[in-house]
Coordinates of C-alpha atoms and ligand atoms in Angstrom, one line a residue:
M1 CA 16.0 -3.8 -30.1
I2 CA 14.6 -5.1 -26.8
G3 CA 12.8 -8.5 -27.2
A4 CA 9.1 -8.7 -26.4
D5 CA 9.6 -10.3 -22.9
E6 CA 12.9 -8.5 -22.1
A7 CA 11.0 -5.2 -22.1
A8 CA 9.4 -6.4 -18.9
D9 CA 12.7 -7.4 -17.2
V10 CA 13.0 -3.9 -15.6
L11 CA 10.0 -4.8 -13.4
I12 CA 12.3 -6.7 -11.1
D13 CA 15.2 -4.2 -11.3
F14 CA 14.9 -2.2 -8.0
D15 CA 17.3 0.4 -9.2
W16 CA 15.1 1.1 -12.2
W17 CA 12.2 1.7 -9.9
Q18 CA 14.1 4.0 -7.7
Q19 CA 15.9 6.0 -10.4
T20 CA 13.3 6.4 -13.2
G21 CA 10.8 9.2 -13.2
Q22 CA 7.1 8.8 -13.8
A23 CA 7.4 9.5 -17.6
E24 CA 9.8 6.7 -18.1
R25 CA 7.7 4.3 -16.1
D26 CA 4.6 5.3 -18.0
A27 CA 6.3 4.8 -21.4
R28 CA 7.4 1.3 -20.4
F29 CA 4.0 0.2 -19.2
D30 CA 2.2 1.9 -22.1
A31 CA 4.4 -0.2 -24.4
L32 CA 3.8 -3.4 -22.4
R33 CA 0.0 -3.0 -22.4
R34 CA 0.1 -2.3 -26.1
E35 CA 2.5 -4.9 -27.3
N36 CA 2.9 -7.6 -24.7
P37 CA 0.2 -7.3 -22.0
R38 CA 1.0 -10.7 -20.5
A39 CA 4.8 -10.6 -20.7
F40 CA 6.8 -13.4 -19.2
V41 CA 9.6 -12.4 -16.8
S42 CA 12.2 -15.1 -16.3
L43 CA 13.8 -14.9 -12.9
G44 CA 16.9 -16.9 -13.9
G45 CA 18.7 -18.4 -11.0
R46 CA 16.8 -16.7 -8.2
D47 CA 13.5 -18.4 -8.9
R48 CA 13.4 -20.4 -12.1
K49 CA 9.6 -20.2 -12.4
G50 CA 9.5 -16.6 -13.4
F51 CA 6.1 -14.8 -13.6
W52 CA 3.6 -13.4 -16.0
A53 CA 3.3 -9.6 -15.8
L54 CA -0.3 -8.6 -16.3
T55 CA -0.5 -5.0 -17.1
R56 CA -4.0 -4.4 -18.5
H57 CA -6.8 -3.2 -16.3
A58 CA -9.2 -5.9 -17.6
D59 CA -6.8 -8.7 -16.7
V60 CA -6.1 -7.4 -13.2
L61 CA -9.8 -7.1 -12.6
E62 CA -10.6 -10.6 -13.8
V63 CA -7.8 -12.3 -11.9
S64 CA -8.8 -10.6 -8.7
R65 CA -12.3 -11.9 -9.1
R66 CA -11.3 -15.5 -9.6
P67 CA -9.6 -16.7 -6.4
E68 CA -10.4 -20.3 -7.2
D69 CA -8.2 -20.1 -10.3
F70 CA -5.7 -17.5 -9.0
A71 CA -4.8 -18.0 -5.3
S72 CA -3.1 -15.8 -2.7
G73 CA -2.1 -18.6 -0.3
E74 CA 1.2 -19.4 -2.1
G75 CA 2.3 -15.8 -1.4
T76 CA 1.6 -12.4 -2.8
Q77 CA 5.2 -11.2 -3.3
I78 CA 6.9 -11.9 -6.5
F79 CA 9.8 -13.8 -4.9
D80 CA 8.8 -16.8 -2.7
Q81 CA 9.6 -15.9 0.9
P82 CA 12.0 -18.0 2.9
R83 CA 10.1 -20.2 5.4
A84 CA 11.4 -18.2 8.4
L85 CA 9.8 -15.0 7.0
R86 CA 6.6 -16.7 6.1
E87 CA 6.2 -17.4 9.8
Y88 CA 5.7 -13.7 10.3
R89 CA 4.2 -12.4 7.1
G90 CA 1.0 -13.2 5.4
S91 CA -2.1 -13.0 7.5
I92 CA -5.3 -12.6 5.4
I93 CA -3.5 -11.1 2.5
D94 CA -1.7 -14.5 1.9
M95 CA -4.7 -16.7 2.7
D96 CA -7.3 -18.6 0.6
N97 CA -10.6 -19.9 1.6
P98 CA -11.8 -21.3 4.0
E99 CA -9.2 -19.6 6.3
H100 CA -9.4 -16.3 4.5
S101 CA -13.1 -15.7 5.0
R102 CA -13.0 -17.0 8.6
V103 CA -10.2 -14.7 9.6
R104 CA -11.4 -11.7 7.5
K105 CA -14.8 -11.9 9.1
I106 CA -13.3 -11.8 12.6
V107 CA -10.9 -8.9 11.9
S108 CA -13.4 -6.9 9.8
R109 CA -15.4 -6.1 13.0
G110 CA -12.8 -3.5 13.8
F111 CA -13.3 -1.8 10.5
T112 CA -17.0 -1.4 10.0
N113 CA -18.4 2.0 9.0
K114 CA -19.7 2.4 12.5
S115 CA -16.3 2.0 14.1
L116 CA -14.8 4.3 11.5
E117 CA -17.3 7.1 12.1
S118 CA -16.3 6.9 15.8
I119 CA -12.7 7.6 14.9
R120 CA -13.4 10.7 12.7
G121 CA -12.7 13.0 15.7
L122 CA -9.5 11.1 16.4
V123 CA -8.3 11.6 12.8
E124 CA -9.1 15.4 13.0
S125 CA -7.5 16.0 16.4
T126 CA -4.4 13.9 15.4
T127 CA -4.0 15.9 12.1
N128 CA -4.2 19.2 14.0
E129 CA -1.8 18.0 16.6
I130 CA 0.7 17.1 13.9
L131 CA 0.2 20.4 12.0
D132 CA 0.7 22.4 15.2
A133 CA 4.1 20.8 15.5
M134 CA 5.2 21.5 11.9
P135 CA 8.5 23.4 11.9
A136 CA 8.0 27.2 12.3
A137 CA 10.8 27.8 9.8
G138 CA 8.3 27.1 7.0
E139 CA 10.4 24.4 5.4
C140 CA 10.7 20.7 6.3
D141 CA 10.7 17.1 5.0
F142 CA 7.0 16.4 4.6
V143 CA 7.4 12.7 5.0
D144 CA 9.0 12.8 8.4
N145 CA 7.0 15.7 9.7
F146 CA 3.5 14.8 8.5
A147 CA 2.9 11.8 6.2
V148 CA 4.6 9.2 8.4
L149 CA 2.9 10.4 11.6
L150 CA -0.7 10.6 10.7
P151 CA -1.5 7.0 9.5
L152 CA 0.9 5.5 12.1
R153 CA -0.8 7.3 15.0
I154 CA -4.3 6.4 13.8
I155 CA -3.6 2.7 13.2
S156 CA -1.7 2.6 16.5
A157 CA -4.6 4.2 18.4
M158 CA -7.1 1.8 16.7
L159 CA -5.0 -1.2 17.6
G160 CA -4.4 0.2 21.1
I161 CA -0.6 0.6 20.9
P162 CA 0.7 3.4 23.2
R163 CA 2.5 6.3 21.7
E164 CA 5.8 5.4 23.4
H165 CA 6.2 2.5 20.8
E166 CA 5.8 4.8 17.8
A167 CA 9.5 5.1 16.8
D168 CA 10.0 1.3 17.3
I169 CA 7.1 0.5 15.1
L170 CA 8.2 2.9 12.4
M171 CA 11.6 1.4 12.3
A172 CA 10.2 -2.1 12.1
T173 CA 7.7 -1.5 9.3
N174 CA 10.2 0.6 7.3
T175 CA 12.6 -2.4 7.6
I176 CA 9.9 -4.9 6.5
L177 CA 8.4 -2.9 3.7
G178 CA 11.5 -1.1 2.6
A179 CA 13.7 -4.2 2.8
S180 CA 15.3 -3.6 -0.7
D181 CA 16.5 -0.1 0.2
S182 CA 19.9 0.2 1.9
E183 CA 18.6 3.3 3.9
Y184 CA 16.6 0.8 5.9
I185 CA 18.8 -2.4 5.6
P186 CA 22.4 -1.5 4.9
D187 CA 23.4 -5.1 4.3
Q188 CA 21.6 -5.9 1.1
S189 CA 22.8 -9.5 0.9
G190 CA 20.0 -12.2 1.0
A191 CA 21.0 -13.2 4.5
G192 CA 21.3 -9.6 5.7
I193 CA 17.8 -8.8 4.5
A194 CA 16.3 -12.0 6.0
D195 CA 18.0 -11.3 9.4
A196 CA 16.9 -7.7 9.5
V197 CA 13.3 -8.5 8.6
T198 CA 13.1 -11.4 11.0
Q199 CA 14.4 -9.2 13.8
A200 CA 12.0 -6.5 13.0
S201 CA 9.1 -9.0 12.9
E202 CA 10.2 -10.4 16.2
R203 CA 10.2 -7.0 17.8
L204 CA 6.6 -6.4 16.6
I205 CA 5.5 -9.8 17.9
E206 CA 7.0 -9.2 21.3
L207 CA 5.2 -5.9 21.5
L208 CA 1.9 -7.6 20.5
Q209 CA 2.3 -10.3 23.1
N210 CA 2.8 -7.8 25.9
L211 CA -0.2 -5.8 24.8
S212 CA -2.4 -8.8 24.4
E213 CA -1.6 -9.9 27.9
E214 CA -2.3 -6.4 29.2
R215 CA -5.6 -6.2 27.4
I216 CA -6.8 -9.6 28.6
A217 CA -6.3 -8.3 32.1
N218 CA -7.6 -4.8 31.4
P219 CA -9.8 -4.7 28.2
R220 CA -10.2 -1.3 26.5
D221 CA -12.1 0.0 23.4
D222 CA -9.5 -1.1 20.8
V223 CA -9.0 -3.8 18.2
I224 CA -6.6 -5.8 20.3
S225 CA -9.0 -6.0 23.2
M226 CA -11.8 -7.0 20.8
L227 CA -9.7 -9.8 19.2
V228 CA -8.5 -11.2 22.5
A229 CA -12.0 -11.1 24.0
A230 CA -13.6 -13.0 21.1
K231 CA -15.2 -16.3 22.1
E232 CA -13.7 -19.7 21.5
G233 CA -14.1 -20.7 17.8
D234 CA -14.7 -17.1 16.9
N235 CA -11.2 -15.9 17.6
L236 CA -7.7 -15.9 16.1
T237 CA -5.0 -18.3 17.1
P238 CA -1.9 -16.6 18.7
Q239 CA 0.0 -17.0 15.4
E240 CA -2.9 -15.6 13.3
M241 CA -3.1 -12.7 15.7
A242 CA 0.6 -12.0 15.4
K243 CA 0.5 -12.0 11.6
F244 CA -2.5 -9.8 11.5
F245 CA -0.9 -7.3 13.8
I246 CA 2.2 -7.2 11.5
L247 CA 0.0 -6.8 8.4
M248 CA -2.0 -4.0 10.0
V249 CA 0.8 -1.9 11.3
G250 CA 2.5 -2.1 7.9
A251 CA -0.5 -1.8 5.7
G252 CA -2.0 0.8 7.9
N253 CA 0.9 3.2 7.7
E254 CA 3.2 2.5 4.7
T255 CA 0.5 3.0 2.1
T256 CA -1.5 6.0 3.2
R257 CA 1.8 7.8 3.9
N258 CA 2.7 7.5 0.3
A259 CA -0.8 8.6 -1.0
L260 CA -0.4 11.7 1.1
T261 CA 3.1 12.5 -0.1
H262 CA 2.4 11.7 -3.8
G263 CA -0.7 13.9 -3.4
V264 CA 1.2 16.9 -2.1
Y265 CA 3.8 16.4 -4.9
A266 CA 1.2 16.1 -7.6
L267 CA -0.7 19.2 -6.4
S268 CA 2.5 21.2 -6.3
R269 CA 3.4 20.2 -9.9
H270 CA -0.2 20.9 -11.1
P271 CA -1.0 24.2 -9.3
A272 CA -4.1 24.8 -11.4
Q273 CA -5.6 21.5 -10.2
R274 CA -4.7 22.5 -6.6
D275 CA -6.3 25.9 -6.9
A276 CA -9.5 24.4 -8.5
W277 CA -9.8 22.0 -5.6
L278 CA -9.1 24.6 -2.9
A279 CA -11.7 26.9 -4.4
D280 CA -14.4 24.5 -3.0
Y281 CA -12.6 21.7 -1.1
R282 CA -15.6 19.7 0.0
A283 CA -17.3 19.7 -3.4
S284 CA -14.2 18.4 -5.2
A285 CA -12.8 16.1 -2.5
P286 CA -14.6 12.9 -3.5
T287 CA -13.1 12.9 -7.0
A288 CA -9.8 14.6 -6.1
I289 CA -9.0 11.9 -3.5
E290 CA -9.7 9.1 -5.9
E291 CA -7.5 10.8 -8.5
I292 CA -4.7 11.0 -6.0
L293 CA -5.1 7.3 -5.3
R294 CA -5.0 6.4 -9.0
W295 CA -2.1 8.7 -9.6
A296 CA 0.0 7.5 -6.7
S297 CA -0.9 3.8 -6.9
P298 CA 0.8 3.3 -3.5
V299 CA 0.9 -0.5 -3.9
I300 CA 2.6 -1.3 -7.2
H301 CA 1.7 -4.9 -7.5
M302 CA 0.4 -8.1 -5.9
R303 CA 0.9 -11.7 -7.0
R304 CA -1.4 -14.7 -7.4
T305 CA -0.6 -18.3 -8.2
V306 CA -2.5 -20.5 -10.7
T307 CA -4.3 -23.2 -8.8
H308 CA -4.7 -25.9 -11.6
D309 CA -3.7 -26.7 -15.1
G310 CA -5.8 -25.3 -17.9
V311 CA -6.7 -22.0 -16.2
Q312 CA -7.6 -19.6 -19.0
L313 CA -7.4 -15.8 -19.2
G314 CA -8.4 -14.5 -22.5
D315 CA -6.7 -16.7 -25.1
Q316 CA -3.9 -17.6 -22.7
V317 CA -3.8 -21.0 -20.9
F318 CA -1.8 -21.3 -17.6
S319 CA -0.4 -24.3 -15.8
Q320 CA -0.7 -25.0 -12.1
G321 CA 1.9 -23.2 -10.0
E322 CA 2.6 -20.4 -12.5
K323 CA 2.8 -17.0 -11.0
V324 CA 0.8 -14.0 -12.3
V325 CA 1.6 -10.5 -11.1
L326 CA -1.0 -7.8 -11.1
W327 CA 0.6 -4.4 -11.9
Y328 CA -1.9 -1.9 -10.4
T329 CA 0.3 0.9 -11.3
S330 CA -0.1 0.0 -15.0
A331 CA -3.8 -0.9 -14.8
N332 CA -4.4 2.6 -13.3
R333 CA -3.0 4.2 -16.4
D334 CA -4.7 2.0 -19.0
D335 CA -6.1 4.1 -21.8
A336 CA -8.7 1.4 -22.5
V337 CA -10.3 2.5 -19.3
F338 CA -9.0 6.0 -18.5
E339 CA -9.3 8.9 -20.9
D340 CA -5.9 10.8 -21.0
P341 CA -4.5 8.5 -18.3
H342 CA -1.3 10.6 -18.0
V343 CA -3.2 13.7 -17.1
F344 CA -3.8 14.5 -13.4
D345 CA -7.4 15.5 -13.2
I346 CA -9.0 16.1 -9.9
T347 CA -12.5 16.0 -11.5
R348 CA -12.0 12.6 -13.2
N349 CA -15.3 10.7 -13.0
P350 CA -15.8 7.8 -13.3
N351 CA -12.5 6.7 -11.9
P352 CA -12.4 2.9 -11.6
H353 CA -8.8 2.8 -10.3
L354 CA -7.5 -0.3 -8.6
A355 CA -5.2 1.3 -6.0
F356 CA -6.9 -0.8 -3.3
G357 CA -6.9 -3.9 -5.4
A358 CA -9.8 -4.9 -7.6
P359 CA -13.1 -6.0 -6.3
G360 CA -12.7 -9.5 -4.9
P361 CA -12.1 -11.3 -1.6
H362 CA -8.8 -9.5 -0.9
F363 CA -10.0 -5.9 -1.6
C364 CA -8.2 -3.6 0.9
L365 CA -9.7 -3.9 4.4
G366 CA -8.5 -0.4 5.2
A367 CA -9.9 1.4 2.1
H368 CA -12.5 3.4 4.0
L369 CA -10.1 4.3 6.7
A370 CA -7.5 5.5 4.1
R371 CA -10.1 7.6 2.3
L372 CA -11.2 9.2 5.6
E373 CA -7.6 10.0 6.6
L374 CA -6.8 11.5 3.2
N375 CA -9.9 13.6 3.1
I376 CA -9.3 15.1 6.6
A377 CA -5.6 15.5 6.1
F378 CA -5.7 17.4 2.8
E379 CA -8.4 19.7 4.0
A380 CA -6.5 20.5 7.2
L381 CA -3.2 20.8 5.5
Y382 CA -4.3 23.3 2.9
S383 CA -6.5 25.3 5.2
R384 CA -3.5 25.8 7.5
F385 CA -0.9 26.2 4.8
P386 CA -2.6 27.2 1.5
D387 CA 0.7 27.9 -0.2
L388 CA 2.3 24.5 0.8
E389 CA 4.4 23.2 -2.1
A390 CA 7.1 20.7 -2.8
V391 CA 10.6 21.9 -3.3
G392 CA 12.7 19.8 -5.6
E393 CA 12.2 16.2 -6.4
P394 CA 11.2 13.4 -4.1
T395 CA 13.6 10.7 -3.0
L396 CA 12.0 7.4 -4.0
L397 CA 12.1 4.1 -2.1
R398 CA 14.1 1.4 -3.8
S399 CA 11.2 -1.0 -4.3
N400 CA 8.9 -2.4 -7.0
F401 CA 6.2 -3.1 -4.4
V402 CA 5.6 0.0 -2.4
N403 CA 5.5 3.2 -4.5
G404 CA 7.3 5.0 -1.6
I405 CA 8.6 8.5 -1.2
K406 CA 11.2 8.5 1.5
H407 CA 11.8 12.3 1.5
L408 CA 10.0 15.3 0.0
N409 CA 11.0 18.8 1.0
V410 CA 8.2 21.3 1.3
R411 CA 7.9 25.0 2.0
Y412 CA 4.9 26.9 3.4
T413 CA 4.1 30.1 5.2
P414 CA 4.0 29.2 8.9
R415 CA 0.9 30.3 10.9
Ligands
LIG501 C1 -3.9 4.5 0.4 C2 -3.8 3.5 1.3 C3 -3.9 2.0 0.9 C4 -3.7 1.4 -0.3 C5 -3.3 2.0 -1.6 C6 -3.9 0.0 0.0 C7 -3.8 -1.0 -1.0 C8 -4.1 -2.4 -0.8 C9 -4.0 -3.4 -1.8 C10 -3.6 -3.2 -3.2 C11 -4.4 -4.6 -1.2 C12 -4.4 -6.0 -1.9 C13 -5.6 -6.3 -2.6 C14 -5.6 -7.6 -3.3 O1 -4.7 -8.4 -3.1 O2 -6.5 -7.9 -4.1 C15 -4.7 -4.3 0.2 C16 -5.0 -5.2 1.1 C17 -5.2 -5.0 2.4 N1 -5.1 -3.7 3.1 FE1 -4.8 -2.0 2.2 N2 -4.2 -0.2 1.3 C18 -4.2 1.0 1.9 C19 -4.5 1.3 3.2 C20 -4.7 0.3 4.2 C21 -5.0 0.6 5.6 C22 -5.0 2.0 6.2 C23 -5.1 -0.6 6.2 C24 -5.4 -0.9 7.6 C25 -6.3 -0.6 8.3 C26 -5.0 -1.6 5.2 C27 -5.2 -3.0 5.4 C28 -5.2 -3.9 4.4 C29 -5.5 -5.3 4.7 C30 -5.7 -6.0 6.0 C31 -5.4 -6.0 3.4 C32 -5.6 -7.5 3.2 C33 -7.1 -7.8 2.8 C34 -7.3 -9.2 2.5 O3 -6.4 -9.9 2.0 O4 -8.5 -9.7 2.8 N3 -4.8 -1.0 4.0 N4 -4.5 -2.9 0.4

């Protein structure tokens, strides 16, 4: 019999994440939520501290609301990052107040509802451009031919990155966010991963520096111009700017890509749900998009660190420096909150999923943008290819952080 805490050990087994299907993941998290919702996972030699795996919706919600007790500034990845990597990663996602609110206020200007409304046309035209180029053979890898391209082109356009850098950016963000997968970093030794991630980050920083210089000389209507033009005291330091840029190109494309692909896969496996949605796309879109986000949970977890001794969560008391990990993927299938959580239901309402994190200071800055992209993309996709469907099974990313689909073959009747 597996011991109470050992049941949670698979959470750090990347092969388990890549090789197990949804049913097995669900069974494991159901058992953890029921029997040991705050399991301790010991990290042995790699990081003796270990972490508490919080799997219930209520705990994830509460911890996210209490940044003074559960901080992000010590890192939001399970494993502490080597110093060299922390130079490049982090930005607002790994900050606490007062820095967090200062920087978030500055960067949020590029993501107000007003600036988003102005990019609706860009999302529509980019979607159509990508659909026009879908292979005429009526069969392709959906990830390469659609899901990767849309969010990447939108975030690049918003940041003001010219199209010629698309392949480079994709390679770099795949390396950074897919670091535990040998398809992206063949040398999976600790040094091999650190080298590859450092190089990818340096490539991105070089690109940003060149663009910033260019925008100082010739400002345009994009986020980089806005940030470099901000007044003294109301702007980012060059290092904050570089980290923000890396966060945005990664967060802006590696997440929405997976929501799109998981969505197409789920709709193919649940054709009655797809038909019900397509019968009146716009009426069902608001609930259908939220259900895809819940179902996909593109970000599997985030970490927090306990800020002082005696922090309490329910009947549990934590000590300073202990790590707690918020398993969004589990919270989003918690039957204390969701009726029939393992049923994919495009009419689910209410749907208080935590795919974008829980309400709190770090709630996803790109949530409105992601919803806009998903809404426009699914409508255009299924209007153009009503019989679009997945063929076979997806190839999953080897990761316990990004619920990534690397490849998904689809077929459709070309138009
Ligand atoms: C379906 C797509 C997306 C999902 C599932 C997602 C999910 C998340 C999650 C779980 C967090 C962490 C919340 C926390 O720690 O409490 C987060 C933070 C963040 N996301 Fe997203 N995200 C998505 C799309 C985007 C996009 C398109 C952008 C870029 C425009 C973006 C930018 C950010 C940023 C900047 C943060 C850090 C916010 C902060 O710490 O203040 N995300 N996202």
